[in-house]
Structures are given as structure tokens and as C-alpha cells.
Amino acid sequence: MSTGSADKDADMLSDTNNRHRLALDRLPPEVTHTFSNPSKRIHSGDDFSYFLSSTAYRDLTVWLLQLNRSMFPTKTTDGRLDTCSLTSPPTYSANIDNLRSMLGTLASLIEQAPPSTGPRRFGNVAFRDWHRLAESEADALIQKHLASSIRAFTGEDPSHLTALIDELKAYLMGSFGSAQRLDYGTGHELSFIAFLGCAWKLGAFVDGEERSIVIGVVQPYLELIRRLILTYTLEPAGSHGVWGLDDHSFIPYIFGSAQFGPTIEPNDYSKPVPTEGSLRTAPSPAAVANKTRTLDYKDDNMYFSAIQFIYDVKKGPFWEHSPILYDISGIKDGWAKINKGMLKMYAAEVLGKFPVVQHFPFGSLFRWEADPHAGAADGAKSMHAQQQPAAVASKFVPVPGSGVGTAAPWTNSQPAQRGMIPQMENSTGVPSTRAPWASSGGGRGRMQAPSANGVPATAAPWAKRDMPK
């Protein structure tokens, strides 16, 4: 074969591989872009249905899957195993170091807003002081730590600079909880993922830097959030209580399960990530129910780090205060099976829930516009969409008649979005308050744990299963 022919074949393979790569589009810096202050658009069930077929929804799912893939172990060109560990991070770029520094500055503000010692029923009101301090610093922090990306799109125009910073600030400040309600939940966590997505769109990160983003920025963000929760006793926002996955967070379970998944080829995007199996050296999922084993892995793995936080704040048996995570810990098909299920659950329980996404703001980077790739939806509107306020006349984008919501996990309707990315197809007909993937074949989760006196523990009515003898 001639050298020219070999080069042509290599280029063709590269082009094919790139077409399969799922990645968030960047803004072209040579094209003038008009930034805008993000605003609330989801007011009704119809608005919620429109969101599910919007470009913002697709961008959020693409970005999450892009980050998720980066956390799987890989094999280097010389055959060595490249695992993903929090204690052995990759080399950070200047922009990632800048964002880490920004989070450090925000964490230091806690010292200036000590918890109130007065009587209170719920969260500590001093959180409002911290939030006020963070908001007053946010403009300068964004301009300082994302300076090069900002200049590329605003030049010397002060109005463009203000508009861009306002857009980024909406997502950044939306990621630290509600100063009004003194709570924090997965909607705030989603806002931080969106903030990083905005930075990606502005060219702050290069291809192949996704793992560094998760380890170097997302994990420190989660650590800051846990510190805020402990310092100001922030309430869970929109929690399912004991029948939720976690009171406050979701993404560490996605990225942490990917860390223990089977190896993938780092530059082969023609294949989806594995949906079964584990890294050979990974612990059993059952290890999360053991406090000692959790301590062994909490510093290396995001999943175990999140589990350790639960142990820090909750008392009693793990199966009692965290029955969903306990159920998942019995899965036999490996960490990739858990990762697949977590993505589906995220689509159903975070992106697919009106109470979670109703406060998400839309601007020029995560746009309130119909996704041209989303097909007509099947089935009826989701239960959540039907139960929300009816749409009222407004200046907002009209809702297409064909859009429908994501089916509530406890109904029998099938996922409504034809245009949904396969890995994020949300749920099945199985109640999402029990891991839906933990009940089939080798993926079966644990049985319901009995109470200490031998009487079966109280279970949600949909969680019927055989009790251990």
C-alpha cells in the first residue's frame, strides 16, 4: 500500500471517529455572539414539555455524557492501564487551575460568614451572608479566572463584557443553593454543570481535558458544597426523603461509577461506553455498605466520596437511611451497569422532573429554542407535566403541539423523546425510587433488608420483593 493511500485511509478513519464523538459544540470566536442574562422560562407543564425537546436539554445531556465517558479507565498506546483516581490527577491546564482557585476563594468566604448561634428550625440564616458575599465577588472572580476566554468574545466592548459575565454568573451563583429557602439540591448541581458547559463553549478547555474538568473542578465543587451543607445545615431541595438516591447530589454517582468501569479505547468514539463489567481491580459495589471499605476508597473515587459524606451526616444502618443506594450495591453486572442506570435515573429524576428544572435559566449559551434533531414525541404527556400550572399567554416562545414530557417513572408509558440520546433514555415503567436497572437478570440488586427485630422493614408500596428467609 502506498504512503498516500495509507494516509488517506487514516484520515477517513479519523473523520469517521470524529463524527461518532459526542461533544458539546463550541462557539466560533470569529462570529459575533450576543450574550444575554439567563431567565426563567419553565412556568407550566407545556413549558416543561418544550424544555425536553429544546437545544438546552440536548446540550446538557451531551455535556454530561461527554464528561462521563472521560471518567472510564483507558489503555495507553503502549498498553498501560490509565485509571482515573482523585489522588492521581492529570496535569491541569491554566484555566482549570484558575477555576480551582476561584472555588478556593469562595470557600474562604465561609470564615467571613460564621454560622448564626440563634434559634432556628431549618437551615442557618448565616448562609444568606455567605451567599451575599459570594455574589458580590462573582463578577470579579469570573473576569479574573476566565479572562482569556472572555476577551476572545468581548474584546474591549464593556457592554459585551457585562453581558457575558452576567450570563456566566447566573449559572455559577445558581449552583450554590438557595439563599431564600436555605436549601441545596440536584437543580443547583445541574447549574454548576451548565456553568462548566458555558466555559467549554467559550473555549476555556481543549479536547481531551474532560477528565481534568471532573477531577480538578467538579470534585472540589462537591467538596465546597458539602462544607456549605455542614456549616449552614442546608436542607435538601426537592428530596424524595429516604426513597431518594441522595439528599443533595447525583453527579458523583455517575462519574464515580464510571471510574470503576471497564477500560475503553481513549480515542475510539465509534463504540459506546460499556454497560456491563468492571475494572479488574475495582471493589465490589457491595463495599459501599461497609464503612471500613468506604473509607478505603473515599479519597480515590467520587462514588465512595459521596457515600462517605452520607455516613458522616446520617446515623443508623446503611440499608435503612439509604435504601436505594443499598439496593444498587447488590448489582452483580458491575460498575458499568450501575453507570448506565445512573444516567437513566438522572434523565428521569433530574432533567425529567418539573420541580427540579423549573428554576433553570436560559440564555444565549443554553438556549430556549426547539432542538431540530428532536423527533415528534410518542405517548401522552408526563404525569409531572400534566400536574403543573396551565400555560398562560406570554411573550415566550410558543410551545409546539407535538412536544410531550418525560413519562413519570411510576407510569406505564414509554419514554417520550424520540430525539433523546440513547444513553440518557430515562427510566422504564419501573418506579425510579427503586433503581430500575437493579431488578433484571444479573443486574438484580439486593433484597430488602430486614429490621433488627426480624420484622420486615417498612417499604414503599412499589418496592415489593421477596424477603430473605
CSV table of C-alpha atoms in Angstrom, one decimal:
chain,number,residue,atom,x,y,z
A,1,MET,CA,0.0,0.0,0.0
A,2,SER,CA,1.4,3.4,-0.9
A,3,THR,CA,2.1,6.0,1.8
A,4,GLY,CA,-0.5,8.3,0.2
A,5,SER,CA,-3.2,5.6,0.3
A,6,ALA,CA,-2.4,4.8,4.0
A,7,ASP,CA,-2.6,8.5,4.9
A,8,LYS,CA,-6.0,8.7,3.1
A,9,ASP,CA,-7.3,5.7,5.0
A,10,ALA,CA,-6.1,7.1,8.3
A,11,ASP,CA,-7.8,10.5,7.6
A,12,MET,CA,-11.0,8.7,6.7
A,13,LEU,CA,-10.9,6.7,9.9
A,14,SER,CA,-10.3,9.9,11.9
A,15,ASP,CA,-13.2,11.6,10.2
A,16,THR,CA,-15.5,8.7,10.9
A,17,ASN,CA,-14.3,8.6,14.5
A,18,ASN,CA,-14.9,12.3,15.0
A,19,ARG,CA,-18.4,12.0,13.6
A,20,HIS,CA,-19.2,9.5,16.3
A,21,ARG,CA,-17.7,11.7,19.0
A,22,LEU,CA,-20.4,13.1,21.3
A,23,ALA,CA,-19.2,16.6,22.3
A,24,LEU,CA,-20.7,19.9,23.1
A,25,ASP,CA,-20.3,22.4,20.3
A,26,ARG,CA,-18.1,25.5,20.9
A,27,LEU,CA,-18.8,29.0,19.8
A,28,PRO,CA,-16.7,30.1,16.9
A,29,PRO,CA,-14.8,33.2,18.2
A,30,GLU,CA,-14.7,34.7,14.7
A,31,VAL,CA,-18.5,35.1,14.7
A,32,THR,CA,-20.1,37.9,16.8
A,33,HIS,CA,-22.2,36.4,19.5
A,34,THR,CA,-24.8,38.3,21.5
A,35,PHE,CA,-24.9,37.2,25.2
A,36,SER,CA,-27.9,37.6,27.4
A,37,ASN,CA,-28.8,37.4,31.0
A,38,PRO,CA,-30.4,33.9,31.5
A,39,SER,CA,-34.0,34.0,32.6
A,40,LYS,CA,-36.6,31.5,33.9
A,41,ARG,CA,-38.8,30.0,31.1
A,42,ILE,CA,-40.4,27.0,32.7
A,43,HIS,CA,-43.6,28.1,34.2
A,44,SER,CA,-46.1,25.4,33.2
A,45,GLY,CA,-46.4,21.8,32.1
A,46,ASP,CA,-46.3,22.9,28.5
A,47,ASP,CA,-43.1,24.8,29.1
A,48,PHE,CA,-41.6,21.7,30.7
A,49,SER,CA,-42.5,19.6,27.7
A,50,TYR,CA,-40.9,22.2,25.4
A,51,PHE,CA,-37.7,22.0,27.5
A,52,LEU,CA,-37.5,18.3,26.9
A,53,SER,CA,-37.2,18.9,23.2
A,54,SER,CA,-35.0,22.0,23.4
A,55,THR,CA,-31.4,22.6,22.4
A,56,ALA,CA,-30.7,23.4,26.0
A,57,TYR,CA,-31.8,19.9,27.0
A,58,ARG,CA,-29.8,18.3,24.3
A,59,ASP,CA,-26.7,20.3,25.2
A,60,LEU,CA,-27.0,19.4,28.9
A,61,THR,CA,-27.2,15.7,28.1
A,62,VAL,CA,-24.4,15.8,25.5
A,63,TRP,CA,-22.2,17.6,28.0
A,64,LEU,CA,-22.9,15.2,30.8
A,65,LEU,CA,-22.2,12.1,28.6
A,66,GLN,CA,-19.0,13.8,27.3
A,67,LEU,CA,-17.8,14.2,30.9
A,68,ASN,CA,-19.0,10.7,31.9
A,69,ARG,CA,-17.0,9.0,29.1
A,70,SER,CA,-13.8,10.7,30.2
A,71,MET,CA,-14.0,9.0,33.6
A,72,PHE,CA,-13.8,5.5,32.3
A,73,PRO,CA,-10.3,3.8,32.6
A,74,THR,CA,-8.4,3.7,29.3
A,75,LYS,CA,-5.4,1.8,27.8
A,76,THR,CA,-2.5,3.9,26.6
A,77,THR,CA,-0.8,3.4,23.3
A,78,ASP,CA,1.9,1.3,24.9
A,79,GLY,CA,-0.7,-1.0,26.6
A,80,ARG,CA,-0.5,0.5,30.1
A,81,LEU,CA,-3.7,1.0,32.1
A,82,ASP,CA,-4.7,4.6,32.7
A,83,THR,CA,-7.1,4.5,35.6
A,84,CYS,CA,-9.0,7.5,36.9
A,85,SER,CA,-8.2,8.4,40.5
A,86,LEU,CA,-8.8,11.5,42.5
A,87,THR,CA,-5.5,11.1,44.2
A,88,SER,CA,-3.5,10.8,41.0
A,89,PRO,CA,-5.0,13.6,38.9
A,90,PRO,CA,-3.9,14.6,35.4
A,91,THR,CA,-1.9,17.7,34.8
A,92,TYR,CA,-4.1,20.7,35.0
A,93,SER,CA,-4.2,23.5,32.4
A,94,ALA,CA,-4.1,27.2,33.4
A,95,ASN,CA,-7.9,27.6,33.1
A,96,ILE,CA,-8.6,24.5,35.3
A,97,ASP,CA,-6.1,25.8,37.9
A,98,ASN,CA,-7.9,29.2,37.7
A,99,LEU,CA,-11.3,27.6,38.4
A,100,ARG,CA,-9.9,25.6,41.3
A,101,SER,CA,-8.5,28.9,42.7
A,102,MET,CA,-11.9,30.5,42.2
A,103,LEU,CA,-13.6,27.7,44.3
A,104,GLY,CA,-10.9,28.1,46.9
A,105,THR,CA,-11.7,31.8,47.2
A,106,LEU,CA,-15.4,31.1,47.5
A,107,ALA,CA,-14.7,28.5,50.2
A,108,SER,CA,-12.6,31.1,52.2
A,109,LEU,CA,-15.7,33.3,52.4
A,110,ILE,CA,-17.2,30.9,54.9
A,111,GLU,CA,-14.8,32.3,57.5
A,112,GLN,CA,-16.4,35.7,56.9
A,113,ALA,CA,-19.9,34.4,57.5
A,114,PRO,CA,-19.8,32.2,60.6
A,115,PRO,CA,-23.0,30.2,61.4
A,116,SER,CA,-25.6,32.0,63.5
A,117,THR,CA,-25.9,30.7,67.0
A,118,GLY,CA,-29.5,31.9,67.4
A,119,PRO,CA,-32.6,29.6,67.4
A,120,ARG,CA,-33.7,28.2,64.1
A,121,ARG,CA,-35.9,25.5,62.8
A,122,PHE,CA,-34.3,24.7,59.5
A,123,GLY,CA,-31.1,26.0,57.7
A,124,ASN,CA,-28.8,28.5,59.3
A,125,VAL,CA,-29.6,32.1,58.2
A,126,ALA,CA,-25.9,32.9,58.0
A,127,PHE,CA,-25.9,31.1,54.7
A,128,ARG,CA,-27.5,34.2,53.3
A,129,ASP,CA,-24.5,36.2,54.4
A,130,TRP,CA,-22.1,33.8,52.6
A,131,HIS,CA,-24.3,33.9,49.5
A,132,ARG,CA,-24.3,37.7,49.6
A,133,LEU,CA,-20.5,37.7,49.8
A,134,ALA,CA,-20.1,35.2,47.0
A,135,GLU,CA,-22.4,37.2,44.8
A,136,SER,CA,-20.5,40.4,45.4
A,137,GLU,CA,-17.3,38.7,44.4
A,138,ALA,CA,-18.7,36.7,41.5
A,139,ASP,CA,-18.2,39.3,38.7
A,140,ALA,CA,-14.5,39.9,39.6
A,141,LEU,CA,-13.8,36.2,40.1
A,142,ILE,CA,-15.3,35.2,36.7
A,143,GLN,CA,-13.5,38.0,34.9
A,144,LYS,CA,-10.2,37.1,36.6
A,145,HIS,CA,-10.3,33.3,36.3
A,146,LEU,CA,-11.7,33.1,32.7
A,147,ALA,CA,-10.0,36.2,31.4
A,148,SER,CA,-8.6,34.7,28.1
A,149,SER,CA,-11.9,33.1,27.1
A,150,ILE,CA,-13.9,36.2,27.9
A,151,ARG,CA,-11.6,38.5,26.0
A,152,ALA,CA,-11.9,36.3,22.9
A,153,PHE,CA,-15.6,37.0,22.7
A,154,THR,CA,-15.9,40.5,24.1
A,155,GLY,CA,-12.8,42.4,23.0
A,156,GLU,CA,-12.8,45.8,24.6
A,157,ASP,CA,-16.5,46.4,24.4
A,158,PRO,CA,-17.7,46.9,28.0
A,159,SER,CA,-21.3,46.1,27.2
A,160,HIS,CA,-20.4,42.7,25.7
A,161,LEU,CA,-18.2,42.1,28.8
A,162,THR,CA,-21.0,42.8,31.2
A,163,ALA,CA,-23.5,40.6,29.2
A,164,LEU,CA,-21.1,37.7,29.1
A,165,ILE,CA,-20.3,37.9,32.8
A,166,ASP,CA,-23.9,38.2,33.7
A,167,GLU,CA,-24.7,35.0,31.7
A,168,LEU,CA,-21.9,33.0,33.4
A,169,LYS,CA,-22.8,34.4,36.8
A,170,ALA,CA,-26.4,33.2,36.6
A,171,TYR,CA,-25.2,29.6,36.4
A,172,LEU,CA,-22.4,30.0,38.9
A,173,MET,CA,-24.5,31.6,41.6
A,174,GLY,CA,-27.3,29.2,40.8
A,175,SER,CA,-25.0,26.3,41.8
A,176,PHE,CA,-24.6,27.1,45.5
A,177,GLY,CA,-28.1,26.6,46.8
A,178,SER,CA,-31.0,28.9,47.5
A,179,ALA,CA,-30.3,31.8,49.9
A,180,GLN,CA,-34.1,32.3,50.2
A,181,ARG,CA,-35.0,28.7,51.1
A,182,LEU,CA,-31.7,27.7,52.7
A,183,ASP,CA,-31.6,24.5,50.7
A,184,TYR,CA,-29.5,22.8,48.1
A,185,GLY,CA,-30.3,20.0,45.6
A,186,THR,CA,-29.7,18.5,42.2
A,187,GLY,CA,-31.1,21.5,40.4
A,188,HIS,CA,-28.3,23.6,41.9
A,189,GLU,CA,-25.8,20.9,41.0
A,190,LEU,CA,-27.1,21.0,37.4
A,191,SER,CA,-26.4,24.7,37.3
A,192,PHE,CA,-22.7,24.1,38.0
A,193,ILE,CA,-22.5,21.5,35.2
A,194,ALA,CA,-24.1,24.2,33.0
A,195,PHE,CA,-21.6,26.8,34.1
A,196,LEU,CA,-18.7,24.4,33.1
A,197,GLY,CA,-20.6,23.8,29.8
A,198,CYS,CA,-20.6,27.5,29.2
A,199,ALA,CA,-16.9,27.7,29.8
A,200,TRP,CA,-16.4,24.8,27.3
A,201,LYS,CA,-18.5,26.6,24.7
A,202,LEU,CA,-16.3,29.7,25.2
A,203,GLY,CA,-13.1,27.6,24.5
A,204,ALA,CA,-11.8,27.6,28.1
A,205,PHE,CA,-11.0,23.9,27.8
A,206,VAL,CA,-9.4,21.8,25.0
A,207,ASP,CA,-10.4,18.4,23.6
A,208,GLY,CA,-9.3,15.6,25.9
A,209,GLU,CA,-9.4,17.8,29.0
A,210,GLU,CA,-12.8,16.4,30.2
A,211,ARG,CA,-11.3,14.1,32.9
A,212,SER,CA,-9.3,17.1,34.3
A,213,ILE,CA,-12.5,19.1,34.4
A,214,VAL,CA,-14.3,16.4,36.5
A,215,ILE,CA,-11.4,15.6,38.9
A,216,GLY,CA,-10.0,19.1,39.1
A,217,VAL,CA,-13.1,21.3,39.2
A,218,VAL,CA,-16.3,19.2,39.8
A,219,GLN,CA,-14.9,17.3,42.7
A,220,PRO,CA,-13.6,20.5,44.5
A,221,TYR,CA,-17.0,22.0,43.9
A,222,LEU,CA,-18.7,19.0,45.5
A,223,GLU,CA,-16.3,19.3,48.5
A,224,LEU,CA,-17.3,23.0,48.8
A,225,ILE,CA,-21.0,22.1,48.7
A,226,ARG,CA,-20.5,19.5,51.4
A,227,ARG,CA,-18.8,22.1,53.6
A,228,LEU,CA,-21.6,24.6,53.0
A,229,ILE,CA,-24.2,21.9,53.9
A,230,LEU,CA,-22.4,21.0,57.1
A,231,THR,CA,-21.7,24.6,58.1
A,232,TYR,CA,-25.1,26.0,57.4
A,233,THR,CA,-27.2,22.8,57.8
A,234,LEU,CA,-28.8,23.4,54.3
A,235,GLU,CA,-32.0,21.5,53.7
A,236,PRO,CA,-32.4,19.0,50.8
A,237,ALA,CA,-34.1,20.7,47.9
A,238,GLY,CA,-36.9,18.6,46.5
A,239,SER,CA,-35.7,15.4,48.2
A,240,HIS,CA,-37.6,12.2,48.0
A,241,GLY,CA,-36.6,11.6,51.6
A,242,VAL,CA,-35.4,8.1,52.4
A,243,TRP,CA,-36.7,7.0,48.9
A,244,GLY,CA,-34.4,9.3,47.0
A,245,LEU,CA,-30.9,8.4,45.8
A,246,ASP,CA,-29.2,11.1,47.8
A,247,ASP,CA,-30.5,14.1,49.8
A,248,HIS,CA,-28.4,16.6,47.8
A,249,SER,CA,-26.3,15.2,45.0
A,250,PHE,CA,-26.4,13.0,41.9
A,251,ILE,CA,-23.4,13.5,39.7
A,252,PRO,CA,-20.7,11.9,41.9
A,253,TYR,CA,-22.6,8.6,41.5
A,254,ILE,CA,-22.4,8.9,37.7
A,255,PHE,CA,-18.8,9.9,37.5
A,256,GLY,CA,-17.7,7.6,40.3
A,257,SER,CA,-19.3,4.5,38.8
A,258,ALA,CA,-17.5,5.3,35.5
A,259,GLN,CA,-14.2,5.4,37.3
A,260,PHE,CA,-14.6,1.7,38.2
A,261,GLY,CA,-16.0,0.7,34.7
A,262,PRO,CA,-14.1,-1.5,32.2
A,263,THR,CA,-11.4,0.0,30.1
A,264,ILE,CA,-12.2,1.8,26.8
A,265,GLU,CA,-10.1,2.9,23.9
A,266,PRO,CA,-9.4,6.6,24.6
A,267,ASN,CA,-9.8,7.8,21.1
A,268,ASP,CA,-12.3,5.4,19.6
A,269,TYR,CA,-15.6,7.1,19.7
A,270,SER,CA,-17.3,4.7,17.4
A,271,LYS,CA,-18.2,2.5,20.3
A,272,PRO,CA,-20.5,3.5,23.2
A,273,VAL,CA,-19.2,3.1,26.7
A,274,PRO,CA,-19.6,-0.3,28.3
A,275,THR,CA,-22.9,-1.1,30.0
A,276,GLU,CA,-21.7,-4.2,32.0
A,277,GLY,CA,-18.5,-5.2,33.7
A,278,SER,CA,-15.9,-3.5,36.0
A,279,LEU,CA,-12.3,-2.6,36.1
A,280,ARG,CA,-10.4,-5.7,37.3
A,281,THR,CA,-9.1,-4.0,40.4
A,282,ALA,CA,-12.4,-2.3,41.3
A,283,PRO,CA,-14.1,-3.1,44.6
A,284,SER,CA,-17.5,-4.8,44.6
A,285,PRO,CA,-20.4,-2.4,44.6
A,286,ALA,CA,-21.4,-4.1,47.9
A,287,ALA,CA,-18.4,-2.4,49.5
A,288,VAL,CA,-20.4,0.8,49.9
A,289,ALA,CA,-22.4,-0.8,52.7
A,290,ASN,CA,-19.3,-1.3,54.7
A,291,LYS,CA,-17.9,1.7,56.5
A,292,THR,CA,-14.3,0.5,56.6
A,293,ARG,CA,-14.3,-0.3,52.9
A,294,THR,CA,-15.8,3.1,52.1
A,295,LEU,CA,-13.0,4.8,54.0
A,296,ASP,CA,-10.5,2.8,51.9
A,297,TYR,CA,-11.9,4.3,48.6
A,298,LYS,CA,-13.4,7.7,49.5
A,299,ASP,CA,-10.2,9.6,48.6
A,300,ASP,CA,-9.8,8.0,45.2
A,301,ASN,CA,-13.4,7.6,43.9
A,302,MET,CA,-16.3,10.1,43.6
A,303,TYR,CA,-19.0,7.4,44.3
A,304,PHE,CA,-17.3,6.4,47.6
A,305,SER,CA,-16.6,10.0,48.5
A,306,ALA,CA,-20.3,10.7,48.2
A,307,ILE,CA,-21.1,7.6,50.3
A,308,GLN,CA,-18.7,8.7,53.0
A,309,PHE,CA,-20.5,12.0,53.2
A,310,ILE,CA,-23.7,10.1,53.9
A,311,TYR,CA,-22.0,8.2,56.6
A,312,ASP,CA,-20.8,11.5,58.1
A,313,VAL,CA,-24.2,13.0,58.3
A,314,LYS,CA,-26.6,10.1,58.9
A,315,LYS,CA,-26.9,7.6,61.7
A,316,GLY,CA,-28.1,4.0,61.7
A,317,PRO,CA,-27.8,1.1,59.2
A,318,PHE,CA,-26.9,2.0,55.6
A,319,TRP,CA,-29.9,0.0,54.2
A,320,GLU,CA,-32.2,1.9,56.5
A,321,HIS,CA,-31.2,5.5,55.7
A,322,SER,CA,-30.1,4.9,52.1
A,323,PRO,CA,-32.3,2.0,50.7
A,324,ILE,CA,-31.9,2.9,47.1
A,325,LEU,CA,-28.1,3.0,47.2
A,326,TYR,CA,-28.2,-0.2,49.3
A,327,ASP,CA,-30.3,-1.8,46.6
A,328,ILE,CA,-27.9,-0.7,43.9
A,329,SER,CA,-25.0,-2.1,45.9
A,330,GLY,CA,-26.2,-5.6,45.2
A,331,ILE,CA,-25.9,-5.4,41.4
A,332,LYS,CA,-23.8,-8.3,40.0
A,333,ASP,CA,-23.2,-7.0,36.5
A,334,GLY,CA,-20.6,-4.5,37.6
A,335,TRP,CA,-20.0,-0.8,37.8
A,336,ALA,CA,-20.7,-0.2,34.1
A,337,LYS,CA,-24.2,-1.5,34.8
A,338,ILE,CA,-24.6,1.0,37.6
A,339,ASN,CA,-23.2,3.8,35.5
A,340,LYS,CA,-25.8,3.1,32.8
A,341,GLY,CA,-28.6,3.0,35.3
A,342,MET,CA,-27.4,6.2,37.0
A,343,LEU,CA,-27.6,8.0,33.6
A,344,LYS,CA,-31.1,6.8,33.0
A,345,MET,CA,-32.1,7.8,36.6
A,346,TYR,CA,-30.6,11.2,36.1
A,347,ALA,CA,-32.7,11.7,33.0
A,348,ALA,CA,-35.8,10.8,34.9
A,349,GLU,CA,-35.2,12.2,38.3
A,350,VAL,CA,-33.3,15.5,37.5
A,351,LEU,CA,-33.8,16.5,33.9
A,352,GLY,CA,-37.2,14.9,33.8
A,353,LYS,CA,-38.7,16.5,36.8
A,354,PHE,CA,-40.5,19.8,36.7
A,355,PRO,CA,-39.7,20.8,40.4
A,356,VAL,CA,-36.0,20.3,39.7
A,357,VAL,CA,-35.6,22.1,36.3
A,358,GLN,CA,-38.3,24.8,36.7
A,359,HIS,CA,-35.7,27.3,38.1
A,360,PHE,CA,-33.1,26.5,35.4
A,361,PRO,CA,-32.4,29.8,33.4
A,362,PHE,CA,-32.0,30.0,29.7
A,363,GLY,CA,-29.8,32.5,27.9
A,364,SER,CA,-27.6,32.6,24.7
A,365,LEU,CA,-25.5,29.6,25.7
A,366,PHE,CA,-28.2,27.2,26.9
A,367,ARG,CA,-30.9,28.3,24.6
A,368,TRP,CA,-34.7,28.2,24.9
A,369,GLU,CA,-35.3,27.0,21.3
A,370,ALA,CA,-36.6,23.8,19.7
A,371,ASP,CA,-33.9,21.2,19.0
A,372,PRO,CA,-34.2,20.4,15.3
A,373,HIS,CA,-32.9,16.9,15.9
A,374,ALA,CA,-35.7,16.0,18.4
A,375,GLY,CA,-38.3,14.0,16.7
A,376,ALA,CA,-42.0,14.1,17.3
A,377,ALA,CA,-42.8,12.6,20.7
A,378,ASP,CA,-44.9,9.5,21.4
A,379,GLY,CA,-47.4,8.8,24.0
A,380,ALA,CA,-49.1,11.1,26.4
A,381,LYS,CA,-47.7,14.0,28.5
A,382,SER,CA,-45.9,13.0,31.6
A,383,MET,CA,-47.7,13.0,34.9
A,384,HIS,CA,-45.5,15.8,36.1
A,385,ALA,CA,-46.3,17.9,33.1
A,386,GLN,CA,-50.0,17.3,33.4
A,387,GLN,CA,-49.9,18.3,37.1
A,388,GLN,CA,-48.2,21.7,36.5
A,389,PRO,CA,-49.9,25.0,36.0
A,390,ALA,CA,-51.6,25.5,32.7
A,391,ALA,CA,-49.7,27.7,30.2
A,392,VAL,CA,-50.7,31.4,30.1
A,393,ALA,CA,-50.3,33.9,27.4
A,394,SER,CA,-46.8,35.3,27.5
A,395,LYS,CA,-44.0,36.7,25.4
A,396,PHE,CA,-42.1,33.4,25.5
A,397,VAL,CA,-41.5,31.0,22.7
A,398,PRO,CA,-44.8,29.2,21.7
A,399,VAL,CA,-44.9,25.6,22.7
A,400,PRO,CA,-45.1,23.1,19.8
A,401,GLY,CA,-48.2,20.9,19.9
A,402,SER,CA,-46.1,17.8,19.3
A,403,GLY,CA,-43.9,18.1,22.4
A,404,VAL,CA,-44.6,15.9,25.4
A,405,GLY,CA,-43.0,15.4,28.7
A,406,THR,CA,-40.9,12.6,30.1
A,407,ALA,CA,-43.1,9.8,31.4
A,408,ALA,CA,-43.1,9.7,35.2
A,409,PRO,CA,-41.2,6.6,36.2
A,410,TRP,CA,-44.2,5.0,38.0
A,411,THR,CA,-46.5,5.2,35.0
A,412,ASN,CA,-46.6,2.5,32.3
A,413,SER,CA,-45.9,4.9,29.4
A,414,GLN,CA,-42.7,4.6,27.5
A,415,PRO,CA,-40.0,7.3,27.3
A,416,ALA,CA,-41.4,10.2,25.2
A,417,GLN,CA,-38.4,11.7,23.5
A,418,ARG,CA,-37.5,10.1,20.1
A,419,GLY,CA,-34.7,12.6,19.9
A,420,MET,CA,-33.2,11.6,23.2
A,421,ILE,CA,-29.6,10.4,23.3
A,422,PRO,CA,-29.8,6.6,23.8
A,423,GLN,CA,-27.6,6.6,26.9
A,424,MET,CA,-29.9,9.1,28.6
A,425,GLU,CA,-33.3,7.4,27.7
A,426,ASN,CA,-34.9,7.9,31.0
A,427,SER,CA,-36.3,5.1,33.1
A,428,THR,CA,-38.7,2.3,32.2
A,429,GLY,CA,-42.1,1.6,33.7
A,430,VAL,CA,-40.4,0.7,36.9
A,431,PRO,CA,-40.7,3.2,39.8
A,432,SER,CA,-37.5,5.3,39.9
A,433,THR,CA,-37.4,5.3,43.7
A,434,ARG,CA,-36.0,1.8,43.4
A,435,ALA,CA,-33.2,1.6,40.9
A,436,PRO,CA,-35.0,0.3,37.8
A,437,TRP,CA,-31.9,-1.5,36.5
A,438,ALA,CA,-31.4,-3.4,39.7
A,439,SER,CA,-34.1,-5.9,39.1
A,440,SER,CA,-33.3,-7.7,35.9
A,441,GLY,CA,-31.1,-10.7,35.3
A,442,GLY,CA,-27.6,-10.5,36.6
A,443,GLY,CA,-28.2,-6.8,37.5
A,444,ARG,CA,-30.5,-7.6,40.3
A,445,GLY,CA,-30.0,-5.5,43.4
A,446,ARG,CA,-30.1,-6.6,47.0
A,447,MET,CA,-33.3,-7.8,48.6
A,448,GLN,CA,-35.0,-5.5,51.1
A,449,ALA,CA,-33.0,-5.7,54.4
A,450,PRO,CA,-35.0,-6.9,57.4
A,451,SER,CA,-35.2,-4.8,60.5
A,452,ALA,CA,-33.2,-5.6,63.6
A,453,ASN,CA,-36.0,-7.4,65.3
A,454,GLY,CA,-36.7,-9.7,62.3
A,455,VAL,CA,-39.8,-7.8,61.2
A,456,PRO,CA,-39.6,-6.7,57.6
A,457,ALA,CA,-38.7,-3.1,57.3
A,458,THR,CA,-41.3,-0.7,56.1
A,459,ALA,CA,-41.1,-0.4,52.3
A,460,ALA,CA,-42.6,1.8,49.7
A,461,PRO,CA,-45.7,0.0,48.2
A,462,TRP,CA,-44.0,-0.2,44.8
A,463,ALA,CA,-40.9,-1.9,46.3
A,464,LYS,CA,-42.5,-5.3,46.7
A,465,ARG,CA,-39.9,-8.1,46.5
A,466,ASP,CA,-39.1,-11.4,48.2
A,467,MET,CA,-37.7,-11.1,51.6
A,468,PRO,CA,-34.7,-13.0,52.6
A,469,LYS,CA,-35.5,-16.2,54.6
